[in-house]
Coordinates of N, CA and C in Angstrom, one line a residue:
Chain D
Q26 N 9.5 0.2 -1.5 CA 7.9 0.5 -2.1 C 7.6 -0.3 -3.1
K27 N 6.4 -0.1 -2.8 CA 5.8 -1.2 -3.7 C 6.0 -1.1 -5.2
E28 N 6.2 -1.9 -6.3 CA 6.7 -2.1 -7.7 C 5.3 -0.7 -8.5
V29 N 3.9 -1.3 -8.1 CA 2.8 -1.1 -8.3 C 1.8 -0.3 -7.4
E30 N 1.7 0.9 -7.5 CA 0.5 1.3 -6.6 C -0.5 2.0 -7.0
Q31 N -1.9 1.8 -6.8 CA -2.9 2.4 -7.2 C -3.8 2.6 -5.8
D32 N -4.7 3.9 -5.7 CA -5.8 4.2 -4.9 C -6.6 3.1 -4.6
P33 N -6.9 2.4 -3.5 CA -7.8 1.4 -3.5 C -9.9 1.6 -3.8
G34 N -9.2 3.4 -3.5 CA -10.7 3.4 -3.6 C -11.9 3.2 -2.5
P35 N -12.9 3.4 -2.2 CA -13.4 3.3 -3.2 C -14.6 4.5 -4.4
L36 N -13.9 5.0 -4.9 CA -14.3 6.2 -6.0 C -15.6 5.9 -6.0
S37 N -16.4 6.6 -5.9 CA -18.0 7.0 -6.5 C -18.3 8.3 -7.1
V38 N -18.7 8.3 -8.3 CA -19.0 9.1 -9.5 C -20.5 9.5 -9.5
P39 N -21.1 10.1 -9.9 CA -22.4 10.1 -10.8 C -22.3 10.0 -11.9
E40 N -23.5 9.2 -12.9 CA -23.1 8.6 -14.8 C -23.3 10.4 -14.9
G41 N -22.1 9.8 -16.3 CA -22.1 11.0 -16.9 C -20.9 11.2 -16.7
A42 N -20.1 11.6 -15.4 CA -18.9 12.2 -15.1 C -17.8 11.8 -15.0
I43 N -16.7 12.4 -15.7 CA -15.5 11.9 -16.2 C -14.3 11.2 -14.9
V44 N -13.9 10.0 -15.4 CA -13.3 9.6 -13.9 C -12.2 9.8 -14.3
S45 N -11.1 9.2 -13.0 CA -9.8 9.5 -13.3 C -9.1 8.6 -12.7
L46 N -8.3 7.5 -13.1 CA -7.5 6.4 -12.5 C -6.4 6.7 -12.8
N47 N -5.5 6.0 -11.6 CA -4.2 6.1 -11.6 C -3.8 5.6 -11.2
C48 N -2.0 5.3 -11.4 CA -1.6 4.3 -10.7 C 0.1 4.9 -11.3
T49 N 0.9 4.3 -9.8 CA 2.4 4.8 -10.2 C 2.9 3.5 -10.1
Y50 N 4.1 3.7 -10.6 CA 5.2 2.1 -10.7 C 6.8 2.9 -10.3
S51 N 7.6 1.8 -10.2 CA 8.7 1.7 -9.2 C 9.7 1.7 -10.4
N52 N 9.5 0.8 -11.8 CA 10.1 0.1 -12.5 C 10.3 0.9 -13.4
S53 N 11.7 1.7 -14.1 CA 11.7 2.2 -15.0 C 12.2 1.3 -16.0
A54 N 11.9 -0.1 -16.2 CA 12.3 -0.7 -17.0 C 10.8 -1.2 -18.2
F55 N 10.0 -0.7 -17.1 CA 8.4 -1.0 -17.8 C 8.4 -0.4 -18.9
Q56 N 7.9 -1.0 -19.9 CA 8.0 -0.2 -21.5 C 6.6 -0.6 -22.1
Y57 N 5.2 -1.4 -21.6 CA 4.5 -1.6 -22.4 C 2.9 -1.7 -21.3
F58 N 2.0 -1.3 -20.6 CA 1.3 -0.9 -19.7 C -0.2 -1.0 -20.3
M59 N -0.9 -1.9 -19.8 CA -2.5 -2.4 -19.9 C -3.5 -1.8 -18.6
W60 N -4.5 -1.8 -18.7 CA -5.8 -1.5 -18.0 C -6.6 -2.3 -18.1
Y61 N -6.8 -3.0 -17.5 CA -7.9 -4.1 -17.1 C -9.1 -3.4 -16.4
R62 N -10.5 -4.6 -16.8 CA -11.7 -3.7 -16.1 C -12.2 -5.2 -14.9
Q63 N -12.1 -5.3 -13.8 CA -12.5 -7.0 -13.4 C -14.0 -6.3 -12.5
Y64 N -15.0 -7.5 -12.6 CA -16.0 -7.6 -12.2 C -16.0 -8.6 -10.8
S65 N -16.4 -8.1 -10.0 CA -16.4 -9.2 -8.3 C -16.2 -10.5 -8.8
R66 N -14.9 -11.3 -8.8 CA -15.5 -12.8 -9.0 C -15.1 -13.1 -11.0
K67 N -14.7 -12.2 -11.1 CA -14.8 -12.8 -12.5 C -12.9 -12.6 -13.3
G68 N -13.1 -12.7 -14.7 CA -11.7 -12.4 -14.9 C -11.3 -11.0 -14.9
P69 N -9.8 -10.7 -15.3 CA -9.8 -9.4 -15.8 C -9.9 -9.1 -17.1
E70 N -10.8 -8.0 -17.2 CA -11.1 -8.2 -18.9 C -9.7 -6.7 -19.5
L71 N -9.4 -7.0 -20.6 CA -8.5 -5.9 -21.1 C -9.1 -4.9 -21.8
L72 N -8.8 -3.6 -21.3 CA -9.6 -2.6 -21.9 C -8.7 -2.0 -22.4
M73 N -7.4 -1.5 -22.2 CA -6.3 -1.1 -23.1 C -5.0 -1.2 -22.9
Y74 N -4.5 -1.3 -24.1 CA -3.1 -1.3 -24.0 C -1.9 -0.6 -24.4
T75 N -1.3 -0.1 -24.0 CA -0.3 0.7 -24.5 C 1.3 0.5 -24.6
Y76 N 2.0 1.1 -25.3 CA 3.0 1.1 -25.3 C 4.1 2.4 -24.9
S77 N 4.8 2.8 -23.8 CA 5.9 3.7 -23.7 C 4.9 5.0 -23.7
S78 N 5.3 5.9 -23.6 CA 4.6 7.5 -23.4 C 3.7 8.1 -24.2
G79 N 2.7 8.5 -23.7 CA 1.7 9.5 -24.9 C 0.3 8.8 -24.5
N80 N -0.7 9.2 -25.3 CA -2.3 8.8 -25.3 C -2.6 7.7 -26.1
K81 N -3.4 7.3 -25.8 CA -4.7 6.2 -26.5 C -5.8 6.9 -26.4
E82 N -6.8 6.7 -27.5 CA -7.8 6.4 -26.8 C -8.8 5.6 -27.8
D83 N -9.4 5.4 -27.1 CA -10.6 3.9 -27.5 C -11.7 4.4 -27.4
G84 N -12.5 4.7 -28.2 CA -14.6 5.1 -27.4 C -14.5 6.1 -26.1
R85 N -15.3 5.5 -24.7 CA -14.6 6.7 -23.9 C -13.3 6.4 -23.5
F86 N -12.6 5.1 -23.5 CA -11.3 5.7 -22.6 C -10.3 5.9 -23.3
T87 N -9.7 6.8 -22.3 CA -8.4 7.3 -23.1 C -7.3 6.6 -21.6
A88 N -5.8 6.0 -22.4 CA -5.1 5.6 -21.6 C -4.1 6.9 -21.7
Q89 N -3.1 7.2 -20.9 CA -1.9 7.9 -20.6 C -0.9 7.8 -19.8
V90 N 0.7 7.9 -20.4 CA 1.7 7.4 -19.8 C 2.6 8.3 -20.4
D91 N 2.8 8.5 -18.4 CA 4.1 9.4 -18.4 C 5.6 8.6 -18.1
K92 N 5.9 8.4 -18.9 CA 7.2 7.3 -18.1 C 8.1 8.2 -17.2
S93 N 8.5 9.7 -17.7 CA 9.4 10.5 -16.8 C 9.2 10.2 -15.3
S94 N 7.4 10.7 -15.0 CA 7.1 10.7 -13.8 C 6.5 8.9 -13.3
K95 N 6.6 8.3 -14.3 CA 6.2 6.7 -13.6 C 5.3 6.7 -13.1
Y96 N 3.7 7.1 -14.1 CA 2.5 7.7 -13.8 C 1.8 7.0 -15.0
I97 N 0.3 6.7 -14.8 CA -0.3 6.3 -15.6 C -1.4 6.1 -15.6
S98 N -2.4 6.4 -16.3 CA -3.7 7.1 -15.6 C -4.8 6.5 -17.1
L99 N -6.0 6.4 -16.3 CA -7.4 5.9 -17.1 C -8.0 6.6 -16.7
F100 N -8.8 7.6 -18.1 CA -9.9 8.7 -18.1 C -11.1 7.7 -18.8
I101 N -12.2 8.1 -18.4 CA -13.4 7.5 -18.9 C -14.3 8.7 -18.8
R102 N -14.8 8.6 -19.8 CA -15.9 9.9 -20.5 C -17.3 9.5 -20.1
D103 N -17.8 10.5 -19.8 CA -19.3 9.5 -20.1 C -19.6 8.6 -18.9
S104 N -19.4 8.5 -17.6 CA -19.0 7.5 -17.1 C -20.8 6.8 -16.8
Q105 N -20.7 5.3 -16.9 CA -22.2 4.5 -16.9 C -22.0 3.7 -15.6
P106 N -23.5 3.4 -14.9 CA -23.4 2.2 -13.9 C -22.8 1.2 -14.0
S107 N -22.9 0.9 -15.5 CA -22.1 -0.6 -16.0 C -20.5 -0.2 -16.1
D108 N -20.1 0.4 -15.8 CA -18.5 0.9 -15.9 C -18.1 0.7 -13.8
S109 N -18.9 0.4 -13.3 CA -19.2 0.0 -12.1 C -18.3 -1.3 -11.7
A110 N -17.0 -1.0 -11.5 CA -16.3 -2.7 -11.4 C -14.6 -1.8 -10.7
T111 N -13.5 -3.1 -10.4 CA -12.7 -2.5 -10.3 C -11.5 -2.2 -11.2
Y112 N -10.5 -1.8 -11.3 CA -9.7 -1.2 -12.0 C -8.0 -1.5 -12.2
L113 N -7.9 -2.3 -13.1 CA -5.9 -2.7 -12.6 C -5.6 -2.2 -13.7
C114 N -4.5 -1.7 -13.2 CA -3.3 -1.2 -14.1 C -1.9 -2.3 -13.6
A115 N -1.3 -2.4 -15.4 CA -0.5 -3.9 -15.3 C 0.9 -3.1 -15.8
P116 N 1.4 -2.7 -15.5 CA 2.8 -2.4 -16.8 C 3.4 -4.1 -16.0
Y117 N 4.4 -4.1 -17.3 CA 5.5 -5.0 -17.8 C 6.6 -4.7 -18.5
N118 N 7.2 -5.6 -19.1 CA 8.4 -5.5 -19.8 C 8.3 -6.8 -20.4
Q119 N 9.4 -7.2 -21.6 CA 9.6 -7.7 -22.7 C 8.8 -9.0 -22.2
G120 N 9.3 -9.2 -21.0 CA 9.2 -10.9 -20.1 C 7.5 -11.6 -20.1
G121 N 6.4 -10.1 -20.5 CA 5.4 -10.6 -20.3 C 5.0 -10.7 -18.7
K122 N 5.5 -10.5 -17.8 CA 5.0 -10.5 -16.5 C 4.1 -9.5 -15.9
L123 N 3.3 -9.4 -16.4 CA 2.4 -8.6 -15.6 C 2.3 -8.1 -14.3
I124 N 2.6 -7.1 -13.7 CA 2.8 -6.5 -12.7 C 1.4 -5.9 -11.8
F125 N 0.1 -6.2 -11.1 CA -0.7 -5.8 -11.2 C -1.0 -4.9 -10.1
G126 N -1.9 -3.5 -9.8 CA -2.1 -2.7 -8.6 C -2.9 -3.2 -8.2
Q127 N -3.3 -3.1 -6.9 CA -4.6 -3.7 -6.2 C -5.8 -3.6 -6.3
G128 N -6.0 -2.1 -7.8 CA -7.2 -2.4 -8.3 C -7.6 -0.8 -7.2
T129 N -8.5 0.2 -8.5 CA -9.0 0.8 -8.0 C -10.5 0.4 -7.9
E130 N -11.6 0.3 -6.8 CA -13.3 0.2 -6.8 C -13.4 1.5 -7.3
L131 N -14.5 1.2 -8.6 CA -15.2 3.0 -8.9 C -16.7 1.9 -8.9
S132 N -17.6 3.4 -8.6 CA -18.8 3.3 -8.3 C -19.3 4.1 -9.0
V133 N -20.2 4.1 -10.0 CA -21.1 4.5 -11.0 C -22.6 4.7 -10.2
K134 N -23.0 5.9 -10.0 CA -24.0 6.0 -9.3 C -25.3 6.6 -10.7
P135 N -26.5 6.1 -10.5 CA -27.2 6.8 -12.0 C -28.0 8.0 -11.5
Chain Y
E3 N -16.4 -14.3 -30.9 CA -14.7 -13.2 -30.7 C -14.1 -14.5 -29.7
P4 N -12.9 -14.9 -30.2 CA -12.1 -15.6 -29.5 C -11.6 -15.4 -28.0
E5 N -12.0 -16.8 -27.4 CA -11.6 -16.5 -25.7 C -10.5 -17.4 -25.2
V6 N -10.3 -17.0 -24.3 CA -10.1 -18.2 -23.2 C -10.7 -18.5 -22.6
T7 N -11.1 -20.1 -22.2 CA -12.0 -20.8 -21.1 C -11.3 -21.5 -19.8
Q8 N -11.6 -21.8 -18.9 CA -11.1 -22.5 -17.7 C -12.0 -23.6 -17.3
T9 N -11.6 -24.9 -17.2 CA -12.8 -25.6 -16.2 C -11.9 -26.2 -15.1
P10 N -12.5 -26.4 -14.1 CA -13.8 -26.0 -14.0 C -14.1 -24.7 -13.4
S11 N -15.7 -24.2 -13.7 CA -15.5 -22.6 -12.4 C -15.0 -22.7 -11.3
H12 N -15.4 -24.3 -10.7 CA -15.4 -23.8 -8.9 C -14.9 -25.4 -9.0
Q13 N -13.7 -25.7 -7.9 CA -13.2 -26.5 -7.6 C -13.1 -26.7 -6.1
V14 N -13.7 -27.3 -5.3 CA -13.1 -27.8 -3.7 C -12.2 -29.1 -3.2
T15 N -11.4 -29.0 -2.6 CA -11.0 -30.4 -2.4 C -10.3 -30.1 -1.0
Q16 N -9.6 -31.5 -0.6 CA -9.6 -31.5 0.9 C -7.7 -31.1 1.0
M17 N -7.3 -30.6 1.8 CA -5.7 -30.2 1.8 C -4.9 -31.2 2.1
G18 N -3.7 -30.7 0.8 CA -3.2 -32.4 0.9 C -3.3 -33.0 -0.9
Q19 N -4.8 -32.8 -1.3 CA -5.2 -33.3 -2.3 C -4.4 -32.6 -3.7
E20 N -4.3 -34.0 -5.2 CA -3.9 -32.8 -6.2 C -5.2 -32.4 -6.4
V21 N -4.7 -31.6 -7.4 CA -5.6 -30.6 -8.5 C -5.0 -30.3 -9.9
I22 N -5.7 -30.7 -10.5 CA -5.4 -30.0 -12.2 C -6.4 -29.0 -13.2
L23 N -6.2 -27.5 -13.0 CA -6.8 -26.9 -13.2 C -6.5 -26.9 -15.0
R24 N -7.4 -26.4 -15.4 CA -7.6 -26.8 -17.2 C -7.7 -25.3 -18.3
C25 N -7.2 -25.2 -18.6 CA -8.0 -23.9 -19.3 C -7.1 -24.0 -20.9
V26 N -8.0 -23.8 -22.0 CA -7.9 -23.3 -23.1 C -7.9 -22.2 -24.1
P27 N -6.5 -21.9 -24.3 CA -5.9 -20.5 -24.5 C -6.8 -20.1 -26.0
I28 N -6.7 -19.0 -26.3 CA -6.9 -18.7 -27.7 C -5.8 -19.2 -28.4
S29 N -6.6 -19.5 -30.2 CA -6.1 -20.7 -30.7 C -4.5 -20.0 -31.1
N30 N -4.6 -19.1 -31.7 CA -3.5 -18.5 -32.5 C -2.3 -17.9 -31.4
H31 N -2.8 -18.2 -29.9 CA -1.9 -17.0 -29.5 C -0.2 -18.6 -28.7
L32 N 0.5 -18.2 -28.1 CA 1.9 -18.6 -28.4 C 2.2 -18.7 -27.1
Y33 N 1.6 -17.9 -26.2 CA 2.6 -17.7 -25.3 C 1.7 -18.0 -23.6
F34 N 1.4 -18.2 -22.9 CA 0.3 -19.0 -21.8 C 0.5 -18.4 -20.2
Y35 N 0.0 -18.2 -19.7 CA 0.1 -17.3 -18.0 C -0.8 -18.3 -17.3
W36 N -0.2 -18.4 -16.2 CA -1.3 -18.5 -14.6 C -0.9 -17.4 -14.0
Y37 N -2.1 -16.6 -13.2 CA -2.1 -16.0 -12.2 C -3.0 -16.6 -10.9
R38 N -3.2 -16.1 -10.0 CA -3.8 -16.2 -9.1 C -4.2 -15.0 -7.9
Q39 N -5.1 -15.0 -7.8 CA -6.1 -13.9 -7.1 C -6.5 -14.4 -5.8
I40 N -5.4 -14.0 -4.3 CA -6.5 -14.2 -3.3 C -7.6 -13.6 -3.2
L41 N -8.7 -13.6 -1.9 CA -9.7 -12.9 -1.8 C -9.0 -11.5 -1.3
G42 N -9.6 -10.7 -1.9 CA -8.8 -9.5 -1.7 C -7.9 -8.6 -1.7
Q43 N -7.5 -9.9 -2.7 CA -5.8 -9.4 -2.8 C -5.4 -9.2 -4.2
K44 N -4.0 -8.7 -4.1 CA -4.3 -8.3 -5.7 C -3.8 -9.4 -6.7
V45 N -4.0 -9.3 -8.3 CA -3.6 -10.6 -8.9 C -2.1 -10.6 -9.2
E46 N -1.4 -11.8 -8.8 CA -0.2 -12.4 -8.7 C 0.2 -13.0 -9.6
F47 N 1.4 -12.9 -10.3 CA 1.8 -13.8 -11.8 C 2.5 -15.0 -10.9
L48 N 1.9 -16.3 -11.7 CA 2.5 -17.2 -11.2 C 3.7 -17.9 -12.1
V49 N 2.8 -18.2 -13.2 CA 4.4 -18.7 -14.6 C 4.1 -18.1 -15.6
S50 N 4.7 -18.0 -16.7 CA 4.7 -18.0 -18.4 C 5.2 -19.2 -18.8
F51 N 4.7 -19.9 -19.5 CA 5.2 -20.8 -20.7 C 5.2 -20.6 -22.5
Y52 N 5.9 -21.0 -22.6 CA 6.6 -20.6 -24.3 C 6.8 -21.9 -25.1
N53 N 6.3 -22.5 -25.5 CA 7.3 -23.7 -26.7 C 7.6 -24.9 -25.9
N54 N 6.6 -25.4 -25.2 CA 6.4 -26.4 -24.2 C 8.0 -26.0 -23.0
E55 N 8.3 -24.9 -23.1 CA 9.1 -24.6 -21.6 C 8.6 -23.5 -20.5
I56 N 8.6 -23.5 -19.4 CA 8.8 -22.3 -18.3 C 9.7 -21.1 -18.9
S57 N 8.7 -20.3 -19.3 CA 9.6 -18.7 -19.6 C 9.8 -18.5 -18.2
E58 N 9.6 -18.1 -17.1 CA 9.5 -17.1 -15.9 C 8.7 -17.8 -15.2
K59 N 8.7 -18.1 -13.9 CA 8.1 -18.3 -12.7 C 8.3 -17.5 -11.5
S60 N 7.3 -17.2 -11.0 CA 7.6 -16.1 -9.6 C 7.7 -17.6 -8.2
E61 N 8.1 -16.5 -7.2 CA 8.7 -17.5 -6.0 C 7.0 -18.2 -5.3
I62 N 6.0 -17.8 -5.5 CA 5.2 -18.6 -5.1 C 5.0 -19.8 -6.2
F63 N 5.3 -20.3 -7.1 CA 5.7 -21.1 -8.1 C 6.7 -22.1 -7.1
D64 N 6.0 -22.9 -6.2 CA 7.1 -23.8 -6.1 C 7.1 -25.2 -6.8
D65 N 7.7 -26.4 -5.7 CA 8.0 -27.8 -6.4 C 6.8 -28.1 -6.3
Q66 N 5.9 -27.6 -5.5 CA 4.4 -28.1 -5.8 C 3.4 -28.0 -7.4
F67 N 3.7 -26.7 -7.8 CA 3.0 -26.9 -8.6 C 4.0 -26.8 -10.1
S68 N 3.4 -27.3 -10.9 CA 3.4 -27.5 -12.6 C 2.6 -27.3 -13.4
V69 N 2.9 -27.4 -14.8 CA 2.1 -26.5 -15.5 C 3.0 -27.7 -16.5
E70 N 1.8 -27.5 -17.8 CA 1.9 -28.5 -19.0 C 1.1 -28.4 -20.1
R71 N 1.4 -28.6 -21.4 CA 0.2 -28.2 -22.6 C 0.4 -29.7 -22.8
P72 N -0.6 -30.6 -23.1 CA -0.9 -32.2 -22.9 C -0.7 -32.2 -24.4
D73 N -1.6 -30.9 -24.9 CA -2.5 -31.2 -26.5 C -1.9 -30.0 -27.0
G74 N -2.6 -30.1 -28.3 CA -2.7 -28.5 -29.2 C -3.2 -27.8 -28.1
S75 N -4.6 -28.3 -27.7 CA -5.2 -27.3 -27.1 C -5.5 -26.8 -25.7
N76 N -5.3 -27.4 -24.7 CA -4.7 -27.6 -23.5 C -3.9 -26.9 -22.4
F77 N -3.8 -26.3 -21.6 CA -2.8 -26.1 -20.9 C -3.5 -25.7 -18.8
T78 N -2.4 -26.4 -18.6 CA -3.0 -27.0 -17.0 C -2.2 -26.6 -16.4
L79 N -2.7 -26.3 -15.4 CA -1.7 -26.1 -13.8 C -1.8 -26.9 -12.9
K80 N -1.3 -28.1 -12.4 CA -1.4 -29.4 -11.9 C -0.7 -28.4 -10.1
I81 N -1.6 -29.0 -8.5 CA -1.4 -28.5 -7.8 C -0.7 -29.6 -7.2
R82 N 0.4 -30.2 -6.7 CA 0.4 -31.7 -6.2 C -0.5 -32.1 -5.1
S83 N -0.1 -31.2 -3.9 CA -0.4 -31.3 -2.4 C -1.1 -30.0 -2.4
T84 N -2.0 -30.0 -2.2 CA -2.8 -28.7 -1.7 C -2.9 -28.1 -0.5
K85 N -2.7 -27.1 0.0 CA -2.3 -26.1 1.4 C -4.0 -25.5 1.0
L86 N -3.9 -25.0 2.3 CA -5.0 -23.8 2.5 C -5.0 -22.8 2.0
E87 N -3.9 -22.3 1.9 CA -3.4 -20.9 1.5 C -3.0 -21.0 -0.1
D88 N -3.8 -22.3 -0.3 CA -3.4 -22.4 -2.3 C -4.8 -21.8 -2.7
S89 N -6.0 -21.5 -1.8 CA -7.2 -20.9 -2.0 C -7.4 -19.9 -2.6
A90 N -8.4 -19.3 -3.5 CA -7.7 -18.9 -4.7 C -8.6 -18.9 -6.0
M91 N -8.7 -17.4 -6.5 CA -9.3 -18.1 -7.5 C -7.5 -17.4 -8.8
Y92 N -7.8 -18.9 -9.6 CA -6.3 -18.6 -10.7 C -7.1 -18.6 -11.6
F93 N -6.1 -17.8 -12.7 CA -6.5 -17.3 -13.8 C -5.4 -17.9 -14.7
C94 N -6.3 -18.4 -16.1 CA -5.1 -18.2 -17.1 C -4.9 -17.1 -17.7
A95 N -4.0 -17.0 -19.0 CA -4.2 -16.2 -19.7 C -3.0 -16.4 -21.1
S96 N -3.6 -15.8 -22.3 CA -2.8 -16.4 -23.1 C -2.7 -14.7 -24.2
S97 N -1.4 -15.0 -25.0 CA -1.1 -13.8 -25.9 C -0.5 -14.5 -27.1
Q98 N 0.2 -13.4 -28.4 CA 0.4 -13.8 -29.2 C 1.8 -13.6 -29.1
S99 N 2.3 -12.6 -28.4 CA 3.7 -13.0 -28.2 C 3.6 -12.3 -26.8
P100 N 5.0 -12.3 -25.8 CA 5.3 -11.7 -24.5 C 4.9 -9.9 -24.4
V101 N 5.1 -9.3 -25.5 CA 5.1 -7.7 -25.2 C 3.2 -7.3 -25.8
R102 N 2.7 -8.2 -25.9 CA 1.5 -8.2 -27.1 C 0.1 -8.8 -26.0
E103 N -1.1 -8.2 -25.7 CA -1.8 -7.7 -25.4 C -2.4 -9.2 -24.4
Q104 N -2.6 -8.9 -23.3 CA -2.5 -10.7 -22.6 C -4.4 -10.5 -22.6
Y105 N -4.8 -11.9 -22.7 CA -5.8 -12.3 -22.4 C -7.0 -13.0 -21.6
F106 N -7.5 -13.2 -20.7 CA -7.4 -13.9 -19.3 C -9.1 -14.5 -19.4
G107 N -9.0 -15.4 -18.8 CA -9.7 -16.4 -18.6 C -10.6 -15.9 -17.4
P108 N -12.1 -16.6 -17.6 CA -12.7 -15.9 -16.0 C -12.9 -16.4 -14.6
G109 N -11.4 -17.6 -14.8 CA -10.7 -18.2 -13.7 C -11.8 -19.3 -12.7
T110 N -10.7 -19.8 -12.0 CA -11.4 -20.8 -11.3 C -11.3 -20.6 -9.7
R111 N -12.0 -20.8 -9.3 CA -12.2 -20.6 -7.7 C -11.9 -22.1 -7.2
L112 N -10.6 -22.0 -6.5 CA -10.4 -23.2 -5.8 C -10.5 -23.2 -4.1
T113 N -11.0 -23.7 -3.8 CA -11.1 -23.8 -2.2 C -10.9 -25.2 -1.9
V114 N -9.6 -25.3 -0.6 CA -8.9 -26.0 -0.1 C -9.8 -25.7 1.4
T115 N -10.2 -27.4 1.9 CA -10.6 -27.2 3.2 C -9.8 -28.4 4.1

């Protein structure tokens, strides 16, 4: 079983839609969870950082962690064409070593 | 806004040559990392570094790789004898602590011919 799994997509939605991006992980020791956005051939850009279970909201983005089911989600409200990118989830433990998923490619059509 | 910078943006080298990739982490950060991403694949952890020592390294980070903080601002990754399979994007990241957010640089694209 892979440590972190994401549906690679591509996921195509119309502008203004609510987007749900999901990630599962296998290591119950993970306590910290980050979401990054990556444009083609660019560095990962930090979107959200959460600790343990629960929700965290930042503008149009909401991160949700369910440690009991080892499931993490990122919701994007009112999606924009500029949100078109690959979204990477990265859980980790106290050592700081990020374990990345494959990434989900999102395309928001005007 | 502080950011991680990396040079060069693109490096082309011949197999067997040594390369040094450079990074300037965010100034008040103490923890530094290198990751790589082979085209079309996921981002993979290479090494973490704190207090002038390697904290953790992956299986990829073999004897051909080394890291150094030669002064108060730079953090470098050296590959002693490059192989074709070392061709990838190399990302530097930094954080204030190992449990805080990691900020990534724009990457160096290494092409080994």
